[in-house]
Coordinates of C-alpha atoms and ligand atoms in Angstrom, one line a residue:
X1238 CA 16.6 -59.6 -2.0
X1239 CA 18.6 -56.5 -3.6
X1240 CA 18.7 -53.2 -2.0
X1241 CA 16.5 -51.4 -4.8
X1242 CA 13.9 -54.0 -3.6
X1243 CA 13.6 -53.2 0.6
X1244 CA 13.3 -49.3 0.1
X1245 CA 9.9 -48.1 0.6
X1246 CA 7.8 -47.1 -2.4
X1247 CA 7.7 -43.7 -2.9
X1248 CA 4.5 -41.8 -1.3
X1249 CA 2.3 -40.9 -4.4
X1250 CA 1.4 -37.1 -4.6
X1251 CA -2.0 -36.8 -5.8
X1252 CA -2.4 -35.0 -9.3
X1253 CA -2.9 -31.5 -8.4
X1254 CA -7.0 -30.8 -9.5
X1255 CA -8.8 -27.9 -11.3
X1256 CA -9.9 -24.9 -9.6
X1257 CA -13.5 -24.7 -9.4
X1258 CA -14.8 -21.5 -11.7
X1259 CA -16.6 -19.3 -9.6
X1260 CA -19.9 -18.5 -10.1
X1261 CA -22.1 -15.5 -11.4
X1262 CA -20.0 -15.3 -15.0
X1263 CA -22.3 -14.0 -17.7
X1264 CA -22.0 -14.8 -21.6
X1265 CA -18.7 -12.7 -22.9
X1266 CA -17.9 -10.5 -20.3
X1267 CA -17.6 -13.7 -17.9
X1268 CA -17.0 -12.4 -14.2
X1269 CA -15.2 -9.2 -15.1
X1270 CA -18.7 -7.1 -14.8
X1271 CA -19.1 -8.2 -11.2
X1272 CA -15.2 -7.2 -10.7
X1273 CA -15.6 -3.8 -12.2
X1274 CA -19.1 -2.9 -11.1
X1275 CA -18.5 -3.9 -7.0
X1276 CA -15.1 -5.3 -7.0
X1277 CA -15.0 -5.8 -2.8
X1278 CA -17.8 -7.3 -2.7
X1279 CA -17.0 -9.7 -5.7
X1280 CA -13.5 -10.7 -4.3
X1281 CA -15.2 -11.2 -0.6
X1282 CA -17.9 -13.7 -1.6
X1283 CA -15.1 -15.6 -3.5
X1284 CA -13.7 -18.3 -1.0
X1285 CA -17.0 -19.4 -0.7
X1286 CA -16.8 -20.9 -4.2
X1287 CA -12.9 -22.4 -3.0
X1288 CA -9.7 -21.4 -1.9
X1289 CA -8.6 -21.3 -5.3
X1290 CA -10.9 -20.9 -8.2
X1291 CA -11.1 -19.9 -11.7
X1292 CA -12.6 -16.4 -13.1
X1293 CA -13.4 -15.4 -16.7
X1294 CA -12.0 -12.2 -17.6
X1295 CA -13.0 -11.6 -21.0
X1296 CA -11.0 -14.6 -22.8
X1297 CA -8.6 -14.8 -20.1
X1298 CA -8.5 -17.2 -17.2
X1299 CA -7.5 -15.8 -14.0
X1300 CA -6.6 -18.0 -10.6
X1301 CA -8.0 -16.2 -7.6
X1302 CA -6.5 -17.7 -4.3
X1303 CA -8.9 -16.8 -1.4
X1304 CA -7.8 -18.7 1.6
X1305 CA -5.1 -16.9 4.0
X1306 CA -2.7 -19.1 4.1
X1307 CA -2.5 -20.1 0.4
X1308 CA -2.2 -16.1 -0.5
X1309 CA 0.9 -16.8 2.5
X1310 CA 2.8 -20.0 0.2
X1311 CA 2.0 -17.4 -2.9
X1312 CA 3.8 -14.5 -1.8
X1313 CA 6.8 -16.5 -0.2
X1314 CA 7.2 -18.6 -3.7
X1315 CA 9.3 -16.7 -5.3
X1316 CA 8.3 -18.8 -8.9
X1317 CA 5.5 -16.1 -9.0
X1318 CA 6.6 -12.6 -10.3
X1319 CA 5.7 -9.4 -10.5
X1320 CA 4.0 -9.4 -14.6
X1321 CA 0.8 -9.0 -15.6
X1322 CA -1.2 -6.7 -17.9
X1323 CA -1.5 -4.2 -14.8
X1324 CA 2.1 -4.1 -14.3
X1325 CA 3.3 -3.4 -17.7
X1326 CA 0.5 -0.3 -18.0
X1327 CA 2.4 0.7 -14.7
X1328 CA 5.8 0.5 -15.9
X1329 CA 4.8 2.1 -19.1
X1330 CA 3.8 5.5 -17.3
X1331 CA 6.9 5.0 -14.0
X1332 CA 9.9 3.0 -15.7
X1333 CA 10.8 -0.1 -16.0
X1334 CA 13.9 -0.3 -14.0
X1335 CA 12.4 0.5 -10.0
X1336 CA 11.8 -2.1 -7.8
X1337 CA 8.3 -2.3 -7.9
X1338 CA 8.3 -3.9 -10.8
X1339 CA 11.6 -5.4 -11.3
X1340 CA 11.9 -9.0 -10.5
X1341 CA 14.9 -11.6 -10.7
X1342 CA 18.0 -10.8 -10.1
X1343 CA 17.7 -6.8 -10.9
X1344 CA 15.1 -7.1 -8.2
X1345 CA 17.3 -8.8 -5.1
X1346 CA 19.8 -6.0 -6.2
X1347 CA 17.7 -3.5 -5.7
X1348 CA 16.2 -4.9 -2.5
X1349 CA 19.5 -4.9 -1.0
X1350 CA 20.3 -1.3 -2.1
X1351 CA 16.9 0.4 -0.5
X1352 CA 16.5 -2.1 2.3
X1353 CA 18.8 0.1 5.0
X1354 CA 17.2 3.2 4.9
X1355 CA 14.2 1.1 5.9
X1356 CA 15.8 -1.3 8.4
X1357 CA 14.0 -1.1 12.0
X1358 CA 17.3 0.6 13.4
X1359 CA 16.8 3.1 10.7
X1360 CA 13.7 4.9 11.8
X1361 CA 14.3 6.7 14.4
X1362 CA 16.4 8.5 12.4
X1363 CA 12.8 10.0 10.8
X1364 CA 11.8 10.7 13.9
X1365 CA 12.3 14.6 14.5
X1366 CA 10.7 14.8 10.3
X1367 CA 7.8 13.1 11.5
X1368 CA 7.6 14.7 14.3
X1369 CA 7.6 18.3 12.8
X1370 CA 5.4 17.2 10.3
X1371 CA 2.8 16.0 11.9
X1372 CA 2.6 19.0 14.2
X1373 CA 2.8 21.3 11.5
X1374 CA -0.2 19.4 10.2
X1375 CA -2.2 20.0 13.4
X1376 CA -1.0 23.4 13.4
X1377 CA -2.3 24.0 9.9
X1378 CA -5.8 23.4 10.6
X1379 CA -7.7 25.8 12.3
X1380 CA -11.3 24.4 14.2
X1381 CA -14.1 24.9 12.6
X1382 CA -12.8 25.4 9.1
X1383 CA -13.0 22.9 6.5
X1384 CA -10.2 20.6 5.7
X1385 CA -10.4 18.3 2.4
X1386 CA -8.9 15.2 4.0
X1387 CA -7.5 13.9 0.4
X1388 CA -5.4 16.6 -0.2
X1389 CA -4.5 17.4 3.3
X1390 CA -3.4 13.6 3.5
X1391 CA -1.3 13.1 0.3
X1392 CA 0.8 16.6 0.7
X1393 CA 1.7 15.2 4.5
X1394 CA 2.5 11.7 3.1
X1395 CA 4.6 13.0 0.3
X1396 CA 6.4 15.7 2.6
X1397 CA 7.1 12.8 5.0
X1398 CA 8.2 10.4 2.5
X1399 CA 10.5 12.9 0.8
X1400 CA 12.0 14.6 3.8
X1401 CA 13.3 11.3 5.2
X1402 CA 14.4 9.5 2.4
X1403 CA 15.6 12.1 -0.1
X1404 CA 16.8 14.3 2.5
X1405 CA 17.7 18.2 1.7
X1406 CA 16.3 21.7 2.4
X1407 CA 15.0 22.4 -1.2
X1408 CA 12.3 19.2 -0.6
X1409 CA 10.0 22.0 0.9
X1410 CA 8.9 23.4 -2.2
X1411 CA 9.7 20.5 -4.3
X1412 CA 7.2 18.4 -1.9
X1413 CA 4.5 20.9 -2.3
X1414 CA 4.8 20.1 -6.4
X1415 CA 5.6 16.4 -6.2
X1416 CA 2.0 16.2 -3.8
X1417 CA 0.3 17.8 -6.5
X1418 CA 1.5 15.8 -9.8
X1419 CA 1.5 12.5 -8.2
X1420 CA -1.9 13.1 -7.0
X1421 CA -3.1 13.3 -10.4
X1422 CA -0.8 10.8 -12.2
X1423 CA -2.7 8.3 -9.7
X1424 CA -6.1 9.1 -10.7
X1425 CA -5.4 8.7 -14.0
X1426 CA -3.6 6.0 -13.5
X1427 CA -6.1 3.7 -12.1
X1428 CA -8.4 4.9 -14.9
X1429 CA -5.9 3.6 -17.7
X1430 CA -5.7 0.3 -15.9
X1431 CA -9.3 -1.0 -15.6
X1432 CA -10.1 1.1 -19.1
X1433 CA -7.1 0.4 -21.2
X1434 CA -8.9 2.3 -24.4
X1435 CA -4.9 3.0 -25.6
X1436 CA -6.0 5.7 -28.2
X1437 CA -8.7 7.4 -26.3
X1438 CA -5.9 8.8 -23.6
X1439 CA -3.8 10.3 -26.5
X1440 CA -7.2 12.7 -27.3
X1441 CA -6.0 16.3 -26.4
X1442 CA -8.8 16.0 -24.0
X1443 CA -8.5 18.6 -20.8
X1444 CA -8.3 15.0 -18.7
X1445 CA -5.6 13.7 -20.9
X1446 CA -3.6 17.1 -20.9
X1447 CA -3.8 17.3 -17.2
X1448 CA -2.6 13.9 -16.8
X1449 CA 0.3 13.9 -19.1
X1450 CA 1.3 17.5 -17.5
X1451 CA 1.6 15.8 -14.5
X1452 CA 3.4 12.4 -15.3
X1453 CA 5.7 14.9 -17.0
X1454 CA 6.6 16.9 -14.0
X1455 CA 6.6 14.1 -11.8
X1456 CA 9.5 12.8 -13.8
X1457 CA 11.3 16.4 -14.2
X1458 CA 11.1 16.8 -10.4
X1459 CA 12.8 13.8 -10.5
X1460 CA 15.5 14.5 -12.4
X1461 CA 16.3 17.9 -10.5
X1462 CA 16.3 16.3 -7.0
X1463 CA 19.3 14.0 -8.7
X1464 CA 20.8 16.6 -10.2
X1465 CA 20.7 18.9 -7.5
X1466 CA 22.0 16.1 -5.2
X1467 CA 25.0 15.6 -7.2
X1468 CA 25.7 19.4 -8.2
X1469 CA 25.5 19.7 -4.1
X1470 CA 28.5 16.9 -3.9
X1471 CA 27.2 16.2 -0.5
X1472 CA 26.8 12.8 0.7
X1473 CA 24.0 12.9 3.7
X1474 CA 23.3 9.2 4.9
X1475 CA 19.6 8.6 2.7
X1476 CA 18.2 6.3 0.2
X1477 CA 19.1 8.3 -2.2
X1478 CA 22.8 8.5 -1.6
X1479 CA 22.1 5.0 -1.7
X1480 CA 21.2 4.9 -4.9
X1481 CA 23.6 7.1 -6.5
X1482 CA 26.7 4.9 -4.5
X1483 CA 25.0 2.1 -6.0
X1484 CA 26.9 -0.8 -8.4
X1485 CA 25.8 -3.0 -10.2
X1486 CA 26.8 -7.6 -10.2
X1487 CA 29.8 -6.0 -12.1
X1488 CA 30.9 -3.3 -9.5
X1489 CA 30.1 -0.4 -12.0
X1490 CA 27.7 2.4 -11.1
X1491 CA 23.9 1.5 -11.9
X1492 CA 22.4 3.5 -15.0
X1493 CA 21.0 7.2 -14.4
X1494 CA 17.6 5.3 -15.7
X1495 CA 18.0 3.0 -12.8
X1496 CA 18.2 5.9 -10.9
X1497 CA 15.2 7.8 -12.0
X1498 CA 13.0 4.6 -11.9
X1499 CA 13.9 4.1 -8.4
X1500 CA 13.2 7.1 -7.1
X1501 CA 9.6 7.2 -8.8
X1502 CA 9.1 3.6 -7.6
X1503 CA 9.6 4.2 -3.9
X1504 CA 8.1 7.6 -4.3
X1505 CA 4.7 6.4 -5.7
X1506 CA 3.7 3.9 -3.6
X1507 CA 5.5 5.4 -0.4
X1508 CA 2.8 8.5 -0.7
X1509 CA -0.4 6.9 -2.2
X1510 CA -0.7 4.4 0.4
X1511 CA 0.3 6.8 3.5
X1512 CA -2.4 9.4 2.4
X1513 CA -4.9 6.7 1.3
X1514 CA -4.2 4.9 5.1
X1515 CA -3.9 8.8 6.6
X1516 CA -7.7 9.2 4.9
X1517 CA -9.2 6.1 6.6
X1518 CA -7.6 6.7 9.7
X1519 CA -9.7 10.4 9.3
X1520 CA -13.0 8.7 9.0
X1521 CA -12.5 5.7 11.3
X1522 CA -11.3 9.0 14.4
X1523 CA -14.7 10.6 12.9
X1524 CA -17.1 7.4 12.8
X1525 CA -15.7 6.1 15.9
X1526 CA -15.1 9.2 18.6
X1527 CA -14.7 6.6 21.4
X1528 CA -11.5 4.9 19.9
X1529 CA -10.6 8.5 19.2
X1530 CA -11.0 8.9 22.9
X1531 CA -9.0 6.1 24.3
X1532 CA -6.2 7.2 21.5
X1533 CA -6.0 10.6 23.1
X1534 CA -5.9 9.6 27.0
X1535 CA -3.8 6.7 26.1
X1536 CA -1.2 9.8 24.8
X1537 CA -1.7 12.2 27.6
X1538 CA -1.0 9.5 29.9
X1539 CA 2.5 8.9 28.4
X1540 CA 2.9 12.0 27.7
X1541 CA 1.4 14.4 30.4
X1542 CA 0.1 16.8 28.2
X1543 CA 3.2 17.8 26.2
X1544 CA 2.7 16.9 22.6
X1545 CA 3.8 13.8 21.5
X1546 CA 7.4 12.7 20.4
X1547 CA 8.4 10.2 18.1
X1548 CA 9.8 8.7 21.1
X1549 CA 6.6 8.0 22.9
X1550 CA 5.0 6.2 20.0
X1551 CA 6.4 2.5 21.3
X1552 CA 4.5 3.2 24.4
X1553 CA 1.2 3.9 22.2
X1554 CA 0.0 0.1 22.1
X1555 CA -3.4 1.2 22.0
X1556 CA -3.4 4.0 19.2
X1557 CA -0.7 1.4 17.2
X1558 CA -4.3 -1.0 17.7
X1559 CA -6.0 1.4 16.2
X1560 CA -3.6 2.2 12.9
X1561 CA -3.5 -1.6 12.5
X1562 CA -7.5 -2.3 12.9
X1563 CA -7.8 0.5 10.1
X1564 CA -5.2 -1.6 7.9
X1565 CA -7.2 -4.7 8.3
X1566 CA -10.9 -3.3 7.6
X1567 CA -9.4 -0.8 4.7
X1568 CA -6.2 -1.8 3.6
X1569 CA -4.7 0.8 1.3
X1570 CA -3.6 -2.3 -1.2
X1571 CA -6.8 -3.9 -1.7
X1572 CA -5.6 -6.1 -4.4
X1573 CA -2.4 -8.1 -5.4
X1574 CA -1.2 -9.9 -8.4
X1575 CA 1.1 -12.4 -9.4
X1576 CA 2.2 -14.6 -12.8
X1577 CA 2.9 -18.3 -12.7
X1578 CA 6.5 -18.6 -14.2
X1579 CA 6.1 -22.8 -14.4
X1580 CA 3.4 -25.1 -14.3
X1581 CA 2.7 -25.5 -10.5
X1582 CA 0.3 -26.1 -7.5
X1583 CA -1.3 -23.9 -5.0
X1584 CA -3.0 -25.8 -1.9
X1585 CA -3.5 -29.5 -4.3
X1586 CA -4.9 -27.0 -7.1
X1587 CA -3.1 -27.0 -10.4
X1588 CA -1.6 -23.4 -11.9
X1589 CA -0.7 -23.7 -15.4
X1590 CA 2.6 -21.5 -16.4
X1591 CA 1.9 -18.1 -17.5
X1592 CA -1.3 -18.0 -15.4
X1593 CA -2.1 -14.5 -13.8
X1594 CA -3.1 -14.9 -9.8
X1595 CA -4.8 -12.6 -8.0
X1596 CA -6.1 -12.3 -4.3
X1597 CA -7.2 -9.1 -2.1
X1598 CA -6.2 -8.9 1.3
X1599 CA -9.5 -6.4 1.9
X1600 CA -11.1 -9.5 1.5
X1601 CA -9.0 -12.0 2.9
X1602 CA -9.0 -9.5 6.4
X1603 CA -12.7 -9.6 6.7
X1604 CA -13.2 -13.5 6.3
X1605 CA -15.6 -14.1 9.3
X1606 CA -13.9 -17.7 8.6
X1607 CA -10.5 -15.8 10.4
X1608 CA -12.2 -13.1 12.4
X1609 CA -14.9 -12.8 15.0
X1610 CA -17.1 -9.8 14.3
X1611 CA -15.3 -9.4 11.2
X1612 CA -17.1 -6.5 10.2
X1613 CA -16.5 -4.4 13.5
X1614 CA -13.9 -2.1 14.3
X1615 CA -12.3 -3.3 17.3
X1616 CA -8.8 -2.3 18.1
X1617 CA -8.8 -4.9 21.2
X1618 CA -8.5 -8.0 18.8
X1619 CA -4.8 -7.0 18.1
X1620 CA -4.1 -7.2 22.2
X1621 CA -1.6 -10.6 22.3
X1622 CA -4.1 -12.6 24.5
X1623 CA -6.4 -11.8 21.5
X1624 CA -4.6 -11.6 18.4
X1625 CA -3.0 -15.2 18.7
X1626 CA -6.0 -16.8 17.6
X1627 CA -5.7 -15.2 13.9
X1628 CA -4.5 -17.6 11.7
X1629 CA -1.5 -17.1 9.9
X1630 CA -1.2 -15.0 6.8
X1631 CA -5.2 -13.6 7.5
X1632 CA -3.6 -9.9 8.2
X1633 CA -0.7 -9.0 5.9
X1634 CA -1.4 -5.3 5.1
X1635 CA 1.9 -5.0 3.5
X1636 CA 2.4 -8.6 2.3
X1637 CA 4.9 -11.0 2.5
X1638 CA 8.2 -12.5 0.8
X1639 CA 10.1 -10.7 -1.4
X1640 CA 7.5 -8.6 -2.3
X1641 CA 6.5 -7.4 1.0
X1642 CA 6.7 -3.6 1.5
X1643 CA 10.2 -2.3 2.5
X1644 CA 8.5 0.8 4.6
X1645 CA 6.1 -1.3 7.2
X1646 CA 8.3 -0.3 10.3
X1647 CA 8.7 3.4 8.5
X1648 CA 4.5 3.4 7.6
X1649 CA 4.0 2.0 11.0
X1650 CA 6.0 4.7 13.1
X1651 CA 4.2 7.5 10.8
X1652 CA 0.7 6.6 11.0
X1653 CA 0.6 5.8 14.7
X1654 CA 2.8 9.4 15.5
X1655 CA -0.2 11.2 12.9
X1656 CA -2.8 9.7 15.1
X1657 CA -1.6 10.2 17.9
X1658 CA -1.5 14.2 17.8
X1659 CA -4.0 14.5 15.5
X1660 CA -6.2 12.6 18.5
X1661 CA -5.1 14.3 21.0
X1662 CA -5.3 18.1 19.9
X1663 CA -9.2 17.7 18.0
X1664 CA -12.1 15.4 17.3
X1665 CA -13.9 15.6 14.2
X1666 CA -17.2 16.2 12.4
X1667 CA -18.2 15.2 8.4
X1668 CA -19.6 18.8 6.8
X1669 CA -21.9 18.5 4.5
X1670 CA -20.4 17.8 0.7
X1671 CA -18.5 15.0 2.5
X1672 CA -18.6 11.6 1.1
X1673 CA -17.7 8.8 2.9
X1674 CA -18.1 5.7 0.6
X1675 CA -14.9 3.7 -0.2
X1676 CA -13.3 4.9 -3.3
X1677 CA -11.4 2.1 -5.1
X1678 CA -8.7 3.3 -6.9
X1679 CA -5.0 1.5 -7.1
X1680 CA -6.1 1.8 -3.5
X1681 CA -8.6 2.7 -1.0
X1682 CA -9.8 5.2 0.8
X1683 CA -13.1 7.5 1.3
X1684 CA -14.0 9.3 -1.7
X1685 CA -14.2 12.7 -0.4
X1686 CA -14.0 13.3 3.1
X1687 CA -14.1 16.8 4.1
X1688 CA -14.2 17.6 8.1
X1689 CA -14.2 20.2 10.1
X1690 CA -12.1 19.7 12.9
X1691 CA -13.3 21.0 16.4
X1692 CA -11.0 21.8 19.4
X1693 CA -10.7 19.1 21.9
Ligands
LIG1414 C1 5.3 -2.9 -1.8 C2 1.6 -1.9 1.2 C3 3.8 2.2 2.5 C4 7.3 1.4 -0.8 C5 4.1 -3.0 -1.1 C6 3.3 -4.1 -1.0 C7 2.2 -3.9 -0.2 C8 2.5 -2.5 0.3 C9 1.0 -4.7 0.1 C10 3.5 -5.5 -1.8 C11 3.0 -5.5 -3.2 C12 3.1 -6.9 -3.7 O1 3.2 -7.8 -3.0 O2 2.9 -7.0 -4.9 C13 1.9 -0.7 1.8 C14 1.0 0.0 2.8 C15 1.7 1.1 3.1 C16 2.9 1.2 2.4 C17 -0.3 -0.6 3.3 C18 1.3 2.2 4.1 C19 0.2 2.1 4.8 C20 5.0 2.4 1.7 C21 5.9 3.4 1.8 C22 6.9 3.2 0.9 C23 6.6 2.0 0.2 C24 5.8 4.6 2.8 C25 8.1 4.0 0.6 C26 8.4 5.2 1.1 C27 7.0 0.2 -1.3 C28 7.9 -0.4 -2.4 C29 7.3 -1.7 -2.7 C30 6.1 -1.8 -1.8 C31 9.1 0.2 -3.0 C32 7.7 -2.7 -3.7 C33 8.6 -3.7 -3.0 C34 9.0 -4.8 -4.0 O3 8.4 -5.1 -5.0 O4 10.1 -5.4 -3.7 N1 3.6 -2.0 -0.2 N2 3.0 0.1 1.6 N3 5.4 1.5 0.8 N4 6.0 -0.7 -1.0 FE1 4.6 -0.3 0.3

């Protein structure tokens, strides 16, 4: 008896199967009418088709992965990249070279460049920005006067996100013009991505003027805030001195592109998800006065009446319940995407290379299969007695793996400090012209909230 002969056969692996297609598809359109006219719903009634299954796009075949922890092995294989029609209409209009949409190599470069101004240790450094902005934003409003949530929202997010991480006196004025131009480059945005009719945007339309106008100054703002920074010769400990101390594999300076695209890339998504969160957080206060209660006694206790540091927000566990309940029901990034870069498996289902993924953790966070009353708003289910029973990977607002959002410490520390005095100094009423529906956009967030904010 030889060696070769005792050693146990090897276990077989099953061949991996084909995903079910979903059902609903109609002739040429396939199940892209159902994803345009009520996408939420469409990617909510998915997993009850499979945990992975097929959809018709047109032509194209699209894997949508629908069980929790399957979107989980997704985002922490790093075989799936960042590509995809979506993603080159994006880099078209922000760059090519930012780490949103860099992957590889260029990508773990750039992680490792951004990541400490983001590190936990790093936030508290923020905390007197936040803090003055989000009194100043109480402050601004005056009770009983309208306030137009989505504009309110993004010039506080953009202030924030530009005061702390491109430090520097001049961001005053330069936020105020930043708010405004990426505000519109998101709109339009969103429109070239599900209605990519190429020729149509280059129409001297008054839409298409307006857009480029902005996309234009969003990059020339840009530029200055480099320029400026290196005319200034100072050095202040930010991401963007980050940046421009940054070398490349080869120990040389990274491009001025590299530069640029960096900046837009943590710029654009740092502000359109804070205002879009900052928004639902708004209605969610409105619809639901008694969390808006709790929220404001829990800060008076800590806080005895003075108005709230960035210091106190660690003790806030319930008003950090409440940010993180809004992030499950209406989670800014409602949709994800990813390319197959080999022929692979997902949970025994087989993923040819080249194969464009997609998943939504809106849907994914309102499974009743992973939540009890999924549908409810109740900030109680993230207490630890409670929240041990969600399975893994069913809440991951700001993903995982290599992807997963730099700023989750940074967004967290914001939005619960926001809450927290906007709770505690007024509660809130919808005036009539309000609309409350969910807007889908690149993300979510109520159409057009206006409220009038009443003393408390
Ligand atoms: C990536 C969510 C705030 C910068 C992501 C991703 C998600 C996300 C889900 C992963 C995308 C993917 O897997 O493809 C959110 C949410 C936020 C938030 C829900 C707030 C409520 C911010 C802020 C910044 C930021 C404030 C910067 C100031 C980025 C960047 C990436 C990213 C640069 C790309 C990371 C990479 O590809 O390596 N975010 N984000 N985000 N986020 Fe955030």
């Amino acid at each position: 008896m030889t060696v070769e002969s005792v050693r146990p056969a090897a276990p077989e692996v099953p061949e991996p199967l084909e995903p079910p297609v979903a059902g609903g598809r109609v002739p040429l359109l396939g199940h892209g009418w159902k994803l345009v006219r009520d996408p939420l719903a469409f990617m909510a009634q998915l997993r009850d088709h499979g945990d992975v299954v097929r959809l018709r796009l047109g032509p194209k075949t699209v894997y949508a992965v629908t069980a929790p922890a399957l979107t989980g092995a997704l985002a922490l294989n790093p075989e799936f990249i960042i590509a995809g029609p979506l993603w080159e209409s994006l880099e078209g209009l922000l760059g090519k070279e930012g780490v949103a949409t860099a992957n590889g190599s260029l990508h773990r470069r750039q992680r490792r460049i951004i990541q400490p101004a983001f590190r936990l240790d790093a936030i508290p450094g923020y905390g007197p920005i936040m803090e003055e902005e989000a009194h100043a934003l109480t402050e601004r409003w005056k009770s009983g006067e309208t306030i137009d949530c989505t504009s309110e929202s993004f010039r506080v997010a953009v202030r924030i996100a530009a005061r702390c991480l491109l430090r520097g006196d001049f961001m005053d004025e330069r936020a105020e013009r930043l708010c405004v131009a990426l505000a519109t480059v998101f709109r339009g945005m969103y429109r070239r991505m599900v209605v990519p009719a190429g020729p149509l945007y280059r129409l001297p339309l008054p839409a298409n003027r307006q857009f480029n106008r902005a996309l234009a100054d969003l990059h020339l703002l840009v530029d200055e805030i480099v320029a400026e920074r290196r005319a200034s010769g100072q050095k202040p400990d930010d991401l963007l001195t980050a940046l421009l101390e940054a070398t490349d594999d080869n120990g040389d300076p990274i491009g001025e592109q590299e530069i640029h695209d960096q900046v837009v890339a943590i710029l654009t998504p740092g502000s359109e998800t804070i205002a879009s969160t900052i928004m639902s957080l708004l209605q969610i206060l409105t619809e639901h006065p008694e969390h808006a209660d709790k929220v404001r006694e829990e800060v008076e206790s800590v806080t005895g009446g003075r108005p709230v540091a960035f210091d106190d927000v660690r003790k806030l566990t319930y008003t950090n319940n409440v940010v993180v309940e809004t992030l499950r029901l209406l989670p800014a990034v409602w949709i994800l995407t990813r390319r197959a870069v080999a022929d692979t498996e997902l949970g025994g289902y087989r993923i040819p290379a080249g194969a464009d993924i997609i998943y939504s953790p809106y849907a994914i966070q309102r499974d009743p299969r992973s939540y009890d009353r999924n549908e409810d708003f109740d900030p109680d289910r993230w207490l630890p007695e409670r929240s041990k029973d969600v399975p893994k990977f069913a809440m991951s607002p700001f993903s995982n793996g290599n992807r997963k959002c730099p700023s989750d410490h940074f967004s967290m520390a914001l939005l619960s400090l926001l809450t927290a005095a906007v709770a505690t100094r007024y509660r809130f009423e919808q005036v009539s012209g309000s609309n409350d529906a969910t807007r889908i956009g690149i993300t979510l967030h109520p159409h057009r909230l206006l409220l009038r904010p009443l003393p408390r």
